[in-house]
Structures are given as C-alpha cells and as structure tokens.
mmCIF file of C-alpha atoms in Angstrom:
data_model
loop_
_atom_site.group_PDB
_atom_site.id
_atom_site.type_symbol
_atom_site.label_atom_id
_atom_site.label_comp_id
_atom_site.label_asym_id
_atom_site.label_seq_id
_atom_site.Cartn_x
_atom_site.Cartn_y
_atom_site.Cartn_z
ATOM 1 C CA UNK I 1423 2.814 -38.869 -19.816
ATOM 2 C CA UNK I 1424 2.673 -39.017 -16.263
ATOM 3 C CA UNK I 1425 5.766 -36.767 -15.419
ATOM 4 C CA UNK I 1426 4.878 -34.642 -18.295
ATOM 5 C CA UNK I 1427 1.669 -33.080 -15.720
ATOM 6 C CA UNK I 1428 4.245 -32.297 -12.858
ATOM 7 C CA UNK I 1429 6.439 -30.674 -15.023
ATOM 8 C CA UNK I 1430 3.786 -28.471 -17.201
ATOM 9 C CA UNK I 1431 2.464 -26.828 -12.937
ATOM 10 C CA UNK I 1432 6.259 -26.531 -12.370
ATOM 11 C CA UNK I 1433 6.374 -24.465 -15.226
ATOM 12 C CA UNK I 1434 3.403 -22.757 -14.921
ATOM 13 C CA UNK I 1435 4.803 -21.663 -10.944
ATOM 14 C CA UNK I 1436 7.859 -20.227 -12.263
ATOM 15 C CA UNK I 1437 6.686 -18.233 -14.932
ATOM 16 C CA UNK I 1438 4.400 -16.777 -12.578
ATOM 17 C CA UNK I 1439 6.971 -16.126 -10.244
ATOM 18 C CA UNK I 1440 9.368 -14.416 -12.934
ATOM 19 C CA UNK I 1441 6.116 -12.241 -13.863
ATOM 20 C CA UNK I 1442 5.647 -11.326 -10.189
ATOM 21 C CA UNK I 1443 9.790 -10.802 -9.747
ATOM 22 C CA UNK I 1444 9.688 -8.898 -12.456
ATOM 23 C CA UNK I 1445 6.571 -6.311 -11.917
ATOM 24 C CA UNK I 1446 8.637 -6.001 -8.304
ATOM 25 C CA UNK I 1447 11.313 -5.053 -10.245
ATOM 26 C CA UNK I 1448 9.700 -2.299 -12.408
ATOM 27 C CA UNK I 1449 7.668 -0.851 -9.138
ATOM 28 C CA UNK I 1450 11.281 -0.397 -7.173
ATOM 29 C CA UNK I 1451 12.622 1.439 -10.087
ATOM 30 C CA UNK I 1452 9.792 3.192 -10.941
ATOM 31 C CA UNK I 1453 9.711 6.111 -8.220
ATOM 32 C CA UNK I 1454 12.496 8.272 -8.426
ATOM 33 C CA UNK I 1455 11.927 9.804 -4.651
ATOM 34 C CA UNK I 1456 9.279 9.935 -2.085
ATOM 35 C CA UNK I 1457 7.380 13.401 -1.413
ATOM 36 C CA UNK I 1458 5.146 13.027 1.678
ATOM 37 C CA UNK I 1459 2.216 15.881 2.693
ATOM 38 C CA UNK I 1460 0.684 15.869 5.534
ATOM 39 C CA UNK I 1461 -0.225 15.803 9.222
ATOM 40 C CA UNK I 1462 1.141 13.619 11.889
ATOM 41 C CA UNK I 1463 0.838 9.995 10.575
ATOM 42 C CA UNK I 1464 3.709 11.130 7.944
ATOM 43 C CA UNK I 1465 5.401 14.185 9.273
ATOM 44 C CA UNK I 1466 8.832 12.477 10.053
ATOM 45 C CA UNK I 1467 10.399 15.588 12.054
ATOM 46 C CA UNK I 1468 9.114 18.929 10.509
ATOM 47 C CA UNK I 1469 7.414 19.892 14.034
ATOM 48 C CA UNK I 1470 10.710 19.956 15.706
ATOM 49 C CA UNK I 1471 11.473 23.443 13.841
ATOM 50 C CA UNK I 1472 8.036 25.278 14.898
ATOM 51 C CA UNK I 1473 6.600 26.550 17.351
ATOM 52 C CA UNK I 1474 3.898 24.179 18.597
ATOM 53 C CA UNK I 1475 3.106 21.942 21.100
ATOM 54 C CA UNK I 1476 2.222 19.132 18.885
ATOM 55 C CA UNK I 1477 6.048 17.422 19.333
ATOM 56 C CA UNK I 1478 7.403 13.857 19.306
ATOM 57 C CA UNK I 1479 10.940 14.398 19.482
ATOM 58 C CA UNK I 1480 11.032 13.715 23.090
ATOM 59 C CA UNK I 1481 10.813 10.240 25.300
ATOM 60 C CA UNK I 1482 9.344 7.676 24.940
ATOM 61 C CA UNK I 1483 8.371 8.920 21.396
ATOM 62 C CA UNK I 1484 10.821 6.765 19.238
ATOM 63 C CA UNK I 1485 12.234 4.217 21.538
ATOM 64 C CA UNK I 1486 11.977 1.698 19.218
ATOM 65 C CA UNK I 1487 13.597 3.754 16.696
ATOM 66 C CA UNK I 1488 17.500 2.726 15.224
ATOM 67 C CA UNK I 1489 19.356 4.041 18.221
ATOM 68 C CA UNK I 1490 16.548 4.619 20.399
ATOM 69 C CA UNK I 1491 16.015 8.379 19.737
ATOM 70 C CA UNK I 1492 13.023 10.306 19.379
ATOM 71 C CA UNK I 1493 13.132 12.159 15.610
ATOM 72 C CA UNK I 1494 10.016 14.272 15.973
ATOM 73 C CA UNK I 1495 7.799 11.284 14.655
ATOM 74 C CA UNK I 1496 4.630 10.201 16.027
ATOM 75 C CA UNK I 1497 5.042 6.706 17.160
ATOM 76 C CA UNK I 1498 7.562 4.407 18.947
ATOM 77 C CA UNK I 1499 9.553 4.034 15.885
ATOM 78 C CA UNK I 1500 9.378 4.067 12.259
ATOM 79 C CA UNK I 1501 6.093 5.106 10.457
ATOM 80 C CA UNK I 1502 4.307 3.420 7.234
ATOM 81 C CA UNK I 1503 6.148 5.926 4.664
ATOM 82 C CA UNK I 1504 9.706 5.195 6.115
ATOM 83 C CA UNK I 1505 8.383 1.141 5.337
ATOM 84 C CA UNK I 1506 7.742 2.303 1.895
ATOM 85 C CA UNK I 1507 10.553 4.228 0.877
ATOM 86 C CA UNK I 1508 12.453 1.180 2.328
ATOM 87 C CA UNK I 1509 10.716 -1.123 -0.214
ATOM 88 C CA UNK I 1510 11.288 0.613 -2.868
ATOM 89 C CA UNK I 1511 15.004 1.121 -1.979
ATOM 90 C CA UNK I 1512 15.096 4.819 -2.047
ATOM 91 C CA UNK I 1513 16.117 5.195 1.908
ATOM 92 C CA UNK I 1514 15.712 3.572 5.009
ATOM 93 C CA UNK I 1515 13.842 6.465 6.423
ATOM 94 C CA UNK I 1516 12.558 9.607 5.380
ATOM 95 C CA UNK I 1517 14.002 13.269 6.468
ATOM 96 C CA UNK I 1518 11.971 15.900 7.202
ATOM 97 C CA UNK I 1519 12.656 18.778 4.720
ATOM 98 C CA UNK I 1520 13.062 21.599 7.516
ATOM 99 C CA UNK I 1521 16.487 20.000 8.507
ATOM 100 C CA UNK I 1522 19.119 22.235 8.155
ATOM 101 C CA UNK I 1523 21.424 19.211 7.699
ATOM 102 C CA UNK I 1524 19.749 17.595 5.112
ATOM 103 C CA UNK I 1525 22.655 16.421 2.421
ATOM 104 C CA UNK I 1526 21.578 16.745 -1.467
ATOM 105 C CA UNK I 1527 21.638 13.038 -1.767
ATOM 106 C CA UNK I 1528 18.597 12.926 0.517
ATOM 107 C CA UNK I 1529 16.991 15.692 -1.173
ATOM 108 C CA UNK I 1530 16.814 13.787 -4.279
ATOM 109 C CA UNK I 1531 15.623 10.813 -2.448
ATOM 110 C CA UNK I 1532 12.719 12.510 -0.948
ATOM 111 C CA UNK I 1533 11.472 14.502 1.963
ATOM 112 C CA UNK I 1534 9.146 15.197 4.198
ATOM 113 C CA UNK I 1535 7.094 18.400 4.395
ATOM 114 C CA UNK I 1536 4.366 17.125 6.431
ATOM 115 C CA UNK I 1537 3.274 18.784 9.852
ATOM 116 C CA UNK I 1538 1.597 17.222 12.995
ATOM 117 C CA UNK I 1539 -1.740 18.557 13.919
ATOM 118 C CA UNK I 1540 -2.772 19.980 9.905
ATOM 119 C CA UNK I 1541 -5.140 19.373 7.856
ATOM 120 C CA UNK I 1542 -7.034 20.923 5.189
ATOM 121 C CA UNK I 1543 -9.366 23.304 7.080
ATOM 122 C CA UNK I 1544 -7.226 26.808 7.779
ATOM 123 C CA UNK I 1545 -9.611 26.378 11.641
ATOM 124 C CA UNK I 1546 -7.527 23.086 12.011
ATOM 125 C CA UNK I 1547 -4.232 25.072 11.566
ATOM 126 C CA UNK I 1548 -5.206 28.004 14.011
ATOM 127 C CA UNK I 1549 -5.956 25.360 16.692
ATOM 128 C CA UNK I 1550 -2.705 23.618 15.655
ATOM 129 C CA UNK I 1551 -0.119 25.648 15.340
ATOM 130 C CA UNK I 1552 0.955 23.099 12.448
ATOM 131 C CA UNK I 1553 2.429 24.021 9.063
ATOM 132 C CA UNK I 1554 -0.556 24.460 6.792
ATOM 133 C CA UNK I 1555 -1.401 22.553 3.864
ATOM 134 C CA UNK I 1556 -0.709 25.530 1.543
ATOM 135 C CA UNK I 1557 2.530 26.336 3.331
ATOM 136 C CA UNK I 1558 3.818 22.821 2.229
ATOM 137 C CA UNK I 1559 3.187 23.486 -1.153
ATOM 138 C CA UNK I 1560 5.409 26.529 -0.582
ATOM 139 C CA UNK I 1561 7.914 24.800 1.112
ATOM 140 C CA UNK I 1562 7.926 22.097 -1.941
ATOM 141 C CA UNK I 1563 8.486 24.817 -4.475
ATOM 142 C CA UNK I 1564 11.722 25.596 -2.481
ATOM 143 C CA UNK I 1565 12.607 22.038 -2.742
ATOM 144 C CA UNK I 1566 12.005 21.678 -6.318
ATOM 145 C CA UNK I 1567 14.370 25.059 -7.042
ATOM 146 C CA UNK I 1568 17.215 23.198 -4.876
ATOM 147 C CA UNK I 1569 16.501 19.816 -6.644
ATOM 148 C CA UNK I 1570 17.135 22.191 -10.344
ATOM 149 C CA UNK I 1571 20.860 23.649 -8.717
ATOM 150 C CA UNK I 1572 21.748 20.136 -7.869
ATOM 151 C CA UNK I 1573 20.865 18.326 -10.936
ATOM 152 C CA UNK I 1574 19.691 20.989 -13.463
ATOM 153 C CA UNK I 1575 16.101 22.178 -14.531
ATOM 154 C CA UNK I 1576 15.452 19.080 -17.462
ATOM 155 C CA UNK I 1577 16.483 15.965 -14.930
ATOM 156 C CA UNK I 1578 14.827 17.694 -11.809
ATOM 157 C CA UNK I 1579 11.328 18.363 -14.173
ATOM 158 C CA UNK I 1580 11.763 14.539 -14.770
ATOM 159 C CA UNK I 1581 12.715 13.345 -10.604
ATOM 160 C CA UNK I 1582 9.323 15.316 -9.859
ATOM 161 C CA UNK I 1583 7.344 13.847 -12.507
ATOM 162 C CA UNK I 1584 8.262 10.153 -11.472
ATOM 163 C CA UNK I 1585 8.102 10.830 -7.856
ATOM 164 C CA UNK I 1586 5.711 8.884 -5.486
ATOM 165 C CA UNK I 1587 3.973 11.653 -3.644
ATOM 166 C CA UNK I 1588 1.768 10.681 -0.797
ATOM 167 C CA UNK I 1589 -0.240 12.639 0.701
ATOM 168 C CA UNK I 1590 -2.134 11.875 4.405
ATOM 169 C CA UNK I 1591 -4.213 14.228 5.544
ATOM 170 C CA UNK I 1592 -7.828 15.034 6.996
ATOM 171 C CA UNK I 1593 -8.620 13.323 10.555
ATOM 172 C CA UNK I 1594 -7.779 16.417 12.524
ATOM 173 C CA UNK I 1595 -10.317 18.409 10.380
ATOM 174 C CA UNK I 1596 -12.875 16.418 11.622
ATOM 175 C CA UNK I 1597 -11.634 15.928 15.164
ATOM 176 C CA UNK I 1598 -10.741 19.319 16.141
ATOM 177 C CA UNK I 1599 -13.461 21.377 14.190
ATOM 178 C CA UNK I 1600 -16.484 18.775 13.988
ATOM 179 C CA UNK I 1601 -16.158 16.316 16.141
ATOM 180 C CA UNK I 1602 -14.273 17.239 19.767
ATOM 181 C CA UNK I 1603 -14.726 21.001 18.991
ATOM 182 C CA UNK I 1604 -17.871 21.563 16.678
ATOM 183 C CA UNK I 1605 -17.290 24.850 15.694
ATOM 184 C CA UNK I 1606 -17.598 24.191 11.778
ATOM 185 C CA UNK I 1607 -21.211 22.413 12.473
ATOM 186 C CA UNK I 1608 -22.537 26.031 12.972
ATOM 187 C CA UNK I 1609 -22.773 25.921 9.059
ATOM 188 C CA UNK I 1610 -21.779 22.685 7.603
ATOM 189 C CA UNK I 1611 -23.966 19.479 8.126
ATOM 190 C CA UNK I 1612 -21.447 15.924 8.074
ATOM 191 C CA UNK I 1613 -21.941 15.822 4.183
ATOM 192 C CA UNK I 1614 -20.901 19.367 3.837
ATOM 193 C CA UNK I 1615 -18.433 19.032 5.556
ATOM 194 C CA UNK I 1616 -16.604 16.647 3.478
ATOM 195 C CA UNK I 1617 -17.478 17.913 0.601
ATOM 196 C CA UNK I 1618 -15.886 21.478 2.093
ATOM 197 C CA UNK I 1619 -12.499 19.555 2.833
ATOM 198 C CA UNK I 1620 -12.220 17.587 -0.211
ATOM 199 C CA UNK I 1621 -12.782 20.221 -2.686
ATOM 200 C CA UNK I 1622 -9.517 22.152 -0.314
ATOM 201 C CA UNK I 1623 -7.675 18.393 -1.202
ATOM 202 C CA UNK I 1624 -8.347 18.354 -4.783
ATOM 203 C CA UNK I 1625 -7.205 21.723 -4.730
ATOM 204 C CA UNK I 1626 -3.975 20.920 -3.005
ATOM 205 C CA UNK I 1627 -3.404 17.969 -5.768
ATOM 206 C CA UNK I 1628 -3.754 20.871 -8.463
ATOM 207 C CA UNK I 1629 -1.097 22.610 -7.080
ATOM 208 C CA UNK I 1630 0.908 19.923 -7.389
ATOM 209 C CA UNK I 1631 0.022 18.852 -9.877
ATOM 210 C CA UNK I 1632 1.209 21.967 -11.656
ATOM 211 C CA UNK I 1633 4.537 22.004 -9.939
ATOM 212 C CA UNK I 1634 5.244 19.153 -12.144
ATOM 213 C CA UNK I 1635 4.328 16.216 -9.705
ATOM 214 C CA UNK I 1636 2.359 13.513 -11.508
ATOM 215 C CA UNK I 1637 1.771 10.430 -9.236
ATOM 216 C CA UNK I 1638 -0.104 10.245 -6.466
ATOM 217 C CA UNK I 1639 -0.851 8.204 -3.441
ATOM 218 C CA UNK I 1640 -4.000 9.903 -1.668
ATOM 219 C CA UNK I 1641 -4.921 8.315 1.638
ATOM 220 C CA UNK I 1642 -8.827 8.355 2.877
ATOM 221 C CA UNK I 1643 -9.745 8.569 6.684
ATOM 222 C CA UNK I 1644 -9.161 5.942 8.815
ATOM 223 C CA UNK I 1645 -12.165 4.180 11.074
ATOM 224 C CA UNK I 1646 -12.144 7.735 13.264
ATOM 225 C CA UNK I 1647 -14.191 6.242 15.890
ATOM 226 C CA UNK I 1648 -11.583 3.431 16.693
ATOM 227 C CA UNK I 1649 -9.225 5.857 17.479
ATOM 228 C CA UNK I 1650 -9.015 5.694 21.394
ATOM 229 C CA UNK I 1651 -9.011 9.114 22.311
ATOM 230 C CA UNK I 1652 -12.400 9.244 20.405
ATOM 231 C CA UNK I 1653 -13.937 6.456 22.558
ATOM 232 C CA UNK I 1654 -12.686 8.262 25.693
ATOM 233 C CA UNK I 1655 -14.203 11.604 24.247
ATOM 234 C CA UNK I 1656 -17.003 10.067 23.751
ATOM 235 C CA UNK I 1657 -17.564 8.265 27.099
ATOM 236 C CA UNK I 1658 -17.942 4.852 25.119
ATOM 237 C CA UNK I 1659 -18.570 2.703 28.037
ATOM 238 C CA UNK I 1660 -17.033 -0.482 26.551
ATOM 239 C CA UNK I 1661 -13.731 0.188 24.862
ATOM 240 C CA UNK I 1662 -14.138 -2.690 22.715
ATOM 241 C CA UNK I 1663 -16.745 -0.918 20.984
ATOM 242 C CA UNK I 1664 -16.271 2.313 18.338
ATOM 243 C CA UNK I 1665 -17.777 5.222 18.066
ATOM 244 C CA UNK I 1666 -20.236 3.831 14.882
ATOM 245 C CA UNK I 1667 -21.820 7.121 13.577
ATOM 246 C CA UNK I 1668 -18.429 8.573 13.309
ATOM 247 C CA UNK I 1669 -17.033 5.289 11.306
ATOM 248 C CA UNK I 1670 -19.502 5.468 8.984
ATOM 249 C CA UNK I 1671 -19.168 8.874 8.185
ATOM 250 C CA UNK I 1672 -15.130 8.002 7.527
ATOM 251 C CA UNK I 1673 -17.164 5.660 4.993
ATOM 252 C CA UNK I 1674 -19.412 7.599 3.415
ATOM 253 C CA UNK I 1675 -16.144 9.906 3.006
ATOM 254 C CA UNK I 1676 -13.652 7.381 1.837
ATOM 255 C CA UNK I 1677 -16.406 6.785 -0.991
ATOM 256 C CA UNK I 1678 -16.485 10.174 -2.156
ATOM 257 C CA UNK I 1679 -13.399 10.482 -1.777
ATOM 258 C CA UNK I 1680 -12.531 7.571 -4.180
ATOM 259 C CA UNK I 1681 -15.153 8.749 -7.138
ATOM 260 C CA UNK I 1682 -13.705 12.407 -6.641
ATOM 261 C CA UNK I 1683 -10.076 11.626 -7.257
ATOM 262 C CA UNK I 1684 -11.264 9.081 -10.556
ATOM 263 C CA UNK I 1685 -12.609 12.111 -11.921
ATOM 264 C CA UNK I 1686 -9.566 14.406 -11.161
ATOM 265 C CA UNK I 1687 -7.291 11.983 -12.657
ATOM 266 C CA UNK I 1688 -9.466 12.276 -15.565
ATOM 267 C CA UNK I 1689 -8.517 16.177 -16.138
ATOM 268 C CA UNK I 1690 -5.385 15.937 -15.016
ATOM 269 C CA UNK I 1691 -3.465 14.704 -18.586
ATOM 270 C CA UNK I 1692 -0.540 12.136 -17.588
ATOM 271 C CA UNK I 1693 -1.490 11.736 -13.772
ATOM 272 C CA UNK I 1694 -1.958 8.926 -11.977
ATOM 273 C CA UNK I 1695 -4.124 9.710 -8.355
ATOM 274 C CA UNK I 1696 -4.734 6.273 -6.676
ATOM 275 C CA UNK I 1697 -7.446 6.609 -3.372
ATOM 276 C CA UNK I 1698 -5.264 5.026 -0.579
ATOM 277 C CA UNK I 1699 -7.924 2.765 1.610
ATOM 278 C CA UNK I 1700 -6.728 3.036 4.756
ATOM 279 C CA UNK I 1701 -9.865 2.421 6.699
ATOM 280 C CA UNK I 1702 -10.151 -1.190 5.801
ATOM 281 C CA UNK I 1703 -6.730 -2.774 6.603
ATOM 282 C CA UNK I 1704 -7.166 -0.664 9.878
ATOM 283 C CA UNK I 1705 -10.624 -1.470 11.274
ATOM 284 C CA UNK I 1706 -9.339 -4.967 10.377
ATOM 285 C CA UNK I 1707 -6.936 -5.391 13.037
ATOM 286 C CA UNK I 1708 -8.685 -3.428 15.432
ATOM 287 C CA UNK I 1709 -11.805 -5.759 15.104
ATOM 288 C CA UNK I 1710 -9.577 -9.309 14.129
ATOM 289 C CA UNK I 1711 -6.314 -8.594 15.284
ATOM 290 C CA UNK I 1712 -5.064 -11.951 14.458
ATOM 291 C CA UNK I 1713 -2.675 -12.355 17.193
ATOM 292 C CA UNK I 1714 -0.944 -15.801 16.051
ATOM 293 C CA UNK I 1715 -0.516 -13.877 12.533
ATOM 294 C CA UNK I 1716 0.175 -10.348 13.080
ATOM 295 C CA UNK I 1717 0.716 -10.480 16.976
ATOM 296 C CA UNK I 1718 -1.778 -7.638 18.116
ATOM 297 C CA UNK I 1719 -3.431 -8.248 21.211
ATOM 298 C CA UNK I 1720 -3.848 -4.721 22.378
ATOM 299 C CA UNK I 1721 -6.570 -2.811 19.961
ATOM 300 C CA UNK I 1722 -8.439 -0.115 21.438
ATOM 301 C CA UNK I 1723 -5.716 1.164 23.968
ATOM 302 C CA UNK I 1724 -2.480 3.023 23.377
ATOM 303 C CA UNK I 1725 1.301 1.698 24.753
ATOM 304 C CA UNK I 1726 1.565 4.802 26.624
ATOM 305 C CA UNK I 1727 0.010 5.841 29.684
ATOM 306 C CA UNK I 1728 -3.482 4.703 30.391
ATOM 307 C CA UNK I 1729 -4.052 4.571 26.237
ATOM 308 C CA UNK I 1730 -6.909 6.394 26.278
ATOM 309 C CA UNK I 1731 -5.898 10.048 25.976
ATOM 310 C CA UNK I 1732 -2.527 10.453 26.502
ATOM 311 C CA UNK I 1733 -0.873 12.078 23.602
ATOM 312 C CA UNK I 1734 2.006 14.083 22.433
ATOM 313 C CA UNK I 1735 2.701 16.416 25.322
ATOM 314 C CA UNK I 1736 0.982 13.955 27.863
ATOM 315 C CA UNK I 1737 2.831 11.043 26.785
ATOM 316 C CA UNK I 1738 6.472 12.176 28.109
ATOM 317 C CA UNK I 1739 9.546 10.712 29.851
ATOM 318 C CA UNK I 1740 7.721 10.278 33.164
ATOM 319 C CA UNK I 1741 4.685 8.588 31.380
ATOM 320 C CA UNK I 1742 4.333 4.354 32.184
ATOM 321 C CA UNK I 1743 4.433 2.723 28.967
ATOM 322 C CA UNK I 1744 3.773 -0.883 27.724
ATOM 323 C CA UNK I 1745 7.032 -3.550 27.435
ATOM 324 C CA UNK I 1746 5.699 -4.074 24.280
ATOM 325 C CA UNK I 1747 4.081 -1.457 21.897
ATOM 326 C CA UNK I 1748 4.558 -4.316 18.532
ATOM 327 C CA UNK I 1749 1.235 -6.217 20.622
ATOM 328 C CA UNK I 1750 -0.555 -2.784 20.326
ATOM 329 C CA UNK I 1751 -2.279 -1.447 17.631
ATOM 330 C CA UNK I 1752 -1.900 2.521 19.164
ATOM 331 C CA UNK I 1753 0.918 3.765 20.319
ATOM 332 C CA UNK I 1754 -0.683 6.785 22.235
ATOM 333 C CA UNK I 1755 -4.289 7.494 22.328
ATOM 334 C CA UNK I 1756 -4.001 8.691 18.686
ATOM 335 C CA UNK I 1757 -1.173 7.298 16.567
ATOM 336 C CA UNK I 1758 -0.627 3.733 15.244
ATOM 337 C CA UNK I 1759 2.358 1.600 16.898
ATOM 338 C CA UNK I 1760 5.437 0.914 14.494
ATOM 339 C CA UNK I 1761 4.176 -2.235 13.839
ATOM 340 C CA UNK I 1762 0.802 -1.323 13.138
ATOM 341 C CA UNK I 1763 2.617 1.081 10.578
ATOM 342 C CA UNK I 1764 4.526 -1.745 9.033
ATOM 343 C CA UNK I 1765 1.361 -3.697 8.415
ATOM 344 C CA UNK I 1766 0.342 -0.301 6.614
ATOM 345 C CA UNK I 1767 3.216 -0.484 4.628
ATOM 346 C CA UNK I 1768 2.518 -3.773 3.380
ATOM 347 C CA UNK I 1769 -0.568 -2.909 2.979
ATOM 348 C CA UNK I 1770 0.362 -0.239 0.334
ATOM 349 C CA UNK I 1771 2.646 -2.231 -0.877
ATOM 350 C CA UNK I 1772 0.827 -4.939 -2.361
ATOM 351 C CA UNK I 1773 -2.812 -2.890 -2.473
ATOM 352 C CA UNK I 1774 -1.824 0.554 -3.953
ATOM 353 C CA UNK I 1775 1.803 0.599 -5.770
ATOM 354 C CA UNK I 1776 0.561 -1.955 -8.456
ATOM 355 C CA UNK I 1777 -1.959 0.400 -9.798
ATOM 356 C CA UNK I 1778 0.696 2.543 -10.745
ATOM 357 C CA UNK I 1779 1.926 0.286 -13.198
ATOM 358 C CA UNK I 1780 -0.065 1.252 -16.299
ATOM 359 C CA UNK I 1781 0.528 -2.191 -18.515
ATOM 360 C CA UNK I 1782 -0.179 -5.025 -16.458
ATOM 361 C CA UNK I 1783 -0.793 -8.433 -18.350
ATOM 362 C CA UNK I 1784 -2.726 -10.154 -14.987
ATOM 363 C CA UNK I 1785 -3.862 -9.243 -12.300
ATOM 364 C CA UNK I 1786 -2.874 -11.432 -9.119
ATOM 365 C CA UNK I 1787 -4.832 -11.854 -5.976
ATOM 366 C CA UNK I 1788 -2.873 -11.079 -2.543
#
C-alpha cells in the first residue's frame, strides 16, 4: 500500500501535465494570424513609409535585432507581439503591412498596421504625424480584400474571424494632449478624458468588429508616470520615484477600461474582447525588478543616451548607449527594452491567451 501513494501523485502530475500540453496545443492552433493596431509599442515598421519624424529604422534602434538592423521598431530588438506570434507559431516576427515586399504567405500570417506616435484622439495625430486610428481600419479593409484574392471570400471571412487582433493604443493621448501639452484640459477634466478616448476605442473595436474580426486582445495603459521621460517632464527629483497622480489615473482608467469592454463583448454576438493588464506586470519590474530572476537592474532610465529623454530622433547613431539594454527596463526614455518586451510576452502568454479558450475544465494558477 505504500508504493500505491507514490504512484496515485505520479499520476495525478501527468495528467495534469497532458491537460496543460494539451490546452497549449489548442491555444497555438487556435489563431489563424496576428492583426496588430496601434501606436509605437506594436508598430513593427509602418513609420518607415510616412512622413514623420517619429522613426526607428535608424541606429542604434534594433541592434539587438536578427542581423543587427534597425526595422522601423521602437526598441533594441524584437517587441512583445513579435514574442507572441512566435509562441503561437505563426512567424518569428511580424511585418508591417505598408511593405511593398510583403509575400502572401505573410499576409495570411498577419500584419502590422500600427503607427508610432497615434492614438485615439484625432489632436494626438495632428501633433504626430502618425497613421490615425481610423486610417488603420482603412488600411485593414485593403488587407482583408487581398486576403479574399489569395484564398477566396468563404476561407478569408473564416482567417479574420479566428484571428488574434491586438490592439495597443492610448498613452500618447494622454501625454501629448493632457499631460506634456494640456490642450484637451481646456474642456475635459482626467475622468472625461478617458471616458472621451474610450468611447473613440470601443468605437474602433466596432469597426472591426464588423469587418468580420472577432477576437480581441485590448491592452490598458501602462504605469504612465514610470515612464522616464515623464519623471524628467516632471522634474521628479528622485528618479526612483513615479509620477503618482498620473499612475493612478492609468488605474482608475485600466478599471474602466476593463468593465467597458465586459459590456461590449456582451453586444457584440460571437466576440471575445479580453482587457490586456499591462500596468501590473510593468510597475512590477520597475518597482521589484528581480535581478537574480529576470536580470533588470536598470528601471527608471533608458539604454540610450542619458535615459531620461532621449527618444526617437534624439536617440541616433552618435547617441552613447548602454553595453547592455536586457539589464534595462527602457530602452529610450519611452519604450520598453527587448527584454522587457519578452517578459510582456510571457506575460500575455500565460495571463491573457487562456481566456480565449471558451471550455476550460480547471483553471491553473501561474
């Protein structure tokens, strides 16, 4: 009877490990491509075909890249959506959908249509220069009418419907028209505010929504005033210290945010909208960086420069950067490092992809 206890926990181990290999299983082949909208923290390239000075397809953007090239994204390498797509073995990386080059097989995969510097607020885009929310949308109803002459109108309705479509927007509202440059507060209080942009992001998931999309991946705000250019703007004297009023209204946003898309996913018949909490995994390394875990000593400076508010055009070729940006959590005074992006990833990985999964028999803690 004694050997009979062993063997009943070895049991029990691998049937929870065949449950867990096989939910993995069903979330990689449950996404049949990755659509990405956006600013900056997912536009992969798409800035490298305007005009704007909101770039990163020049040094040291990207050195840690494959091949050590700059692609247009914002960071020293890959960012959290090229992790995903990675995982769920649709592509390594993901193209932005304003290459000419782009081959159908990528199409199908997924794209990019996200823009550095937008945002939901038509002030943002003025500022900007970036491609607008609602010229995304426009640019994704070209897609889907290539996606139909590739593979016909029936399987491209169905490679919509069961793509993963993230969308990563809304910090540059807040920095460039209520924070840094206050020009909406001249008729919006904070709470306004928010409520202003979300009801433009519910919008944007309608439109979507209508194009035939179906599951989405909606990401909040991150902890704002951790972001270092914001503790430079704001003449924090110690820079191991946030900006607090401006993290708590990321809160107070991330929680409307959260009840708002529950109730859209409610109209909208066969959708799934998960709220993507970004704030938390992020305001955890910044304030426990863990450095014998995750290796992040670095947490309120970027790699490049002085960290504090050098960014896209002020972070070029001649700009002194770190040995190495994988012990930072910024990579300029704005954008997470790769690594900080891979932690993201993971992040999503095991925190938002599951709740896709409608039938679940258990539920196990990560």
């Amino acid at each position: 009877m004694a050997y009979a206890i062993p063997f009943i926990i070895l049991m029990h181990v691998c049937t929870i490990a065949n449950v867990a290999s096989s939910n993995d299983l069903k979330l990689r082949s449950k996404f049949s491509s990755i659509l990405v909208f956006g600013d900056s923290t997912v536009d992969t390239g798409n800035n490298n075909y305007i005009k704007t000075l909101i770039k990163g397809n020049h040094l040291p953007y990207g050195r840690d890249f494959p091949n050590h090239e700059p692609t247009g994204r914002f960071s020293n390498g890959k960012l959290a959506i090229d992790f995903l797509a990675s995982t769920l073995n649709l592509k390594e990386t993901v193209p932005p959908f304003l290459d000419p080059n782009l081959s159908n097989e990528e199409l199908l995969k997924g794209v990019s249509f996200a823009s550095g510097g937008s945002g939901f607020d038509d002030f943002t885009i003025a500022l900007t220069g970036a491609i607008s929310m609602s010229k995304q949308v426009e640019y994704f109803k070209d897609y889907v009418h290539k996606v139909k002459s590739i593979v016909g109108e029936k399987e491209a309705k169905q490679r919509v419907g069961n793509a993963l479509v993230i969308i990563s927007a809304g910090t540059n509202d807040f920095l460039f028209n209520f924070y840094d440059i206050p020009t909406r507060r001249l008729e919006f209080n904070i709470s306004g505010y928010q409520d202003y942009v979300q009801s433009r992001l519910l919008i944007f998931i309608k439109e979507l929504y209508e194009l035939g999309c179906r599951k989405f991946a909606v990401a909040g705000l991150p902890p704002i005033g951790c972001i270092p250019v914001q503790i430079t703007a704001k003449f924090v004297k110690d820079r191991y210290k946030c900006v607090k009023e401006e993290n708590l209204e990321a809160k107070d946003y991330n929680q409307k945010l959260a009840r708002r898309l529950l109730q859209l996913q409610a109209i909208l018949s066969g959708s799934r909208v998960i709220y993507t909490n970004i704030y938390d995994p992020l305001i955890g390394l910044i304030k426990h960086p863990r450095p014998e875990k995750y290796g992040f000593k670095e947490t309120n400076k970027g790699c490049c420069g002085t960290g504090t508010f050098e960014v896209t055009p002020l972070c070029n070729e001649l700009t002194p950067v770190c040995d190495d940006a994988s012990k930072y959590v910024f990579w300029d005074s704005v954008h997470p490092s790769e690594a900080t992006n891979k932690y993201i990833a993971k992040y999503m990985e095991l925190e938002v992809l599951p709740k896709f999964q409608f039938h679940r028999n258990c539920k196990f803690d990560v």
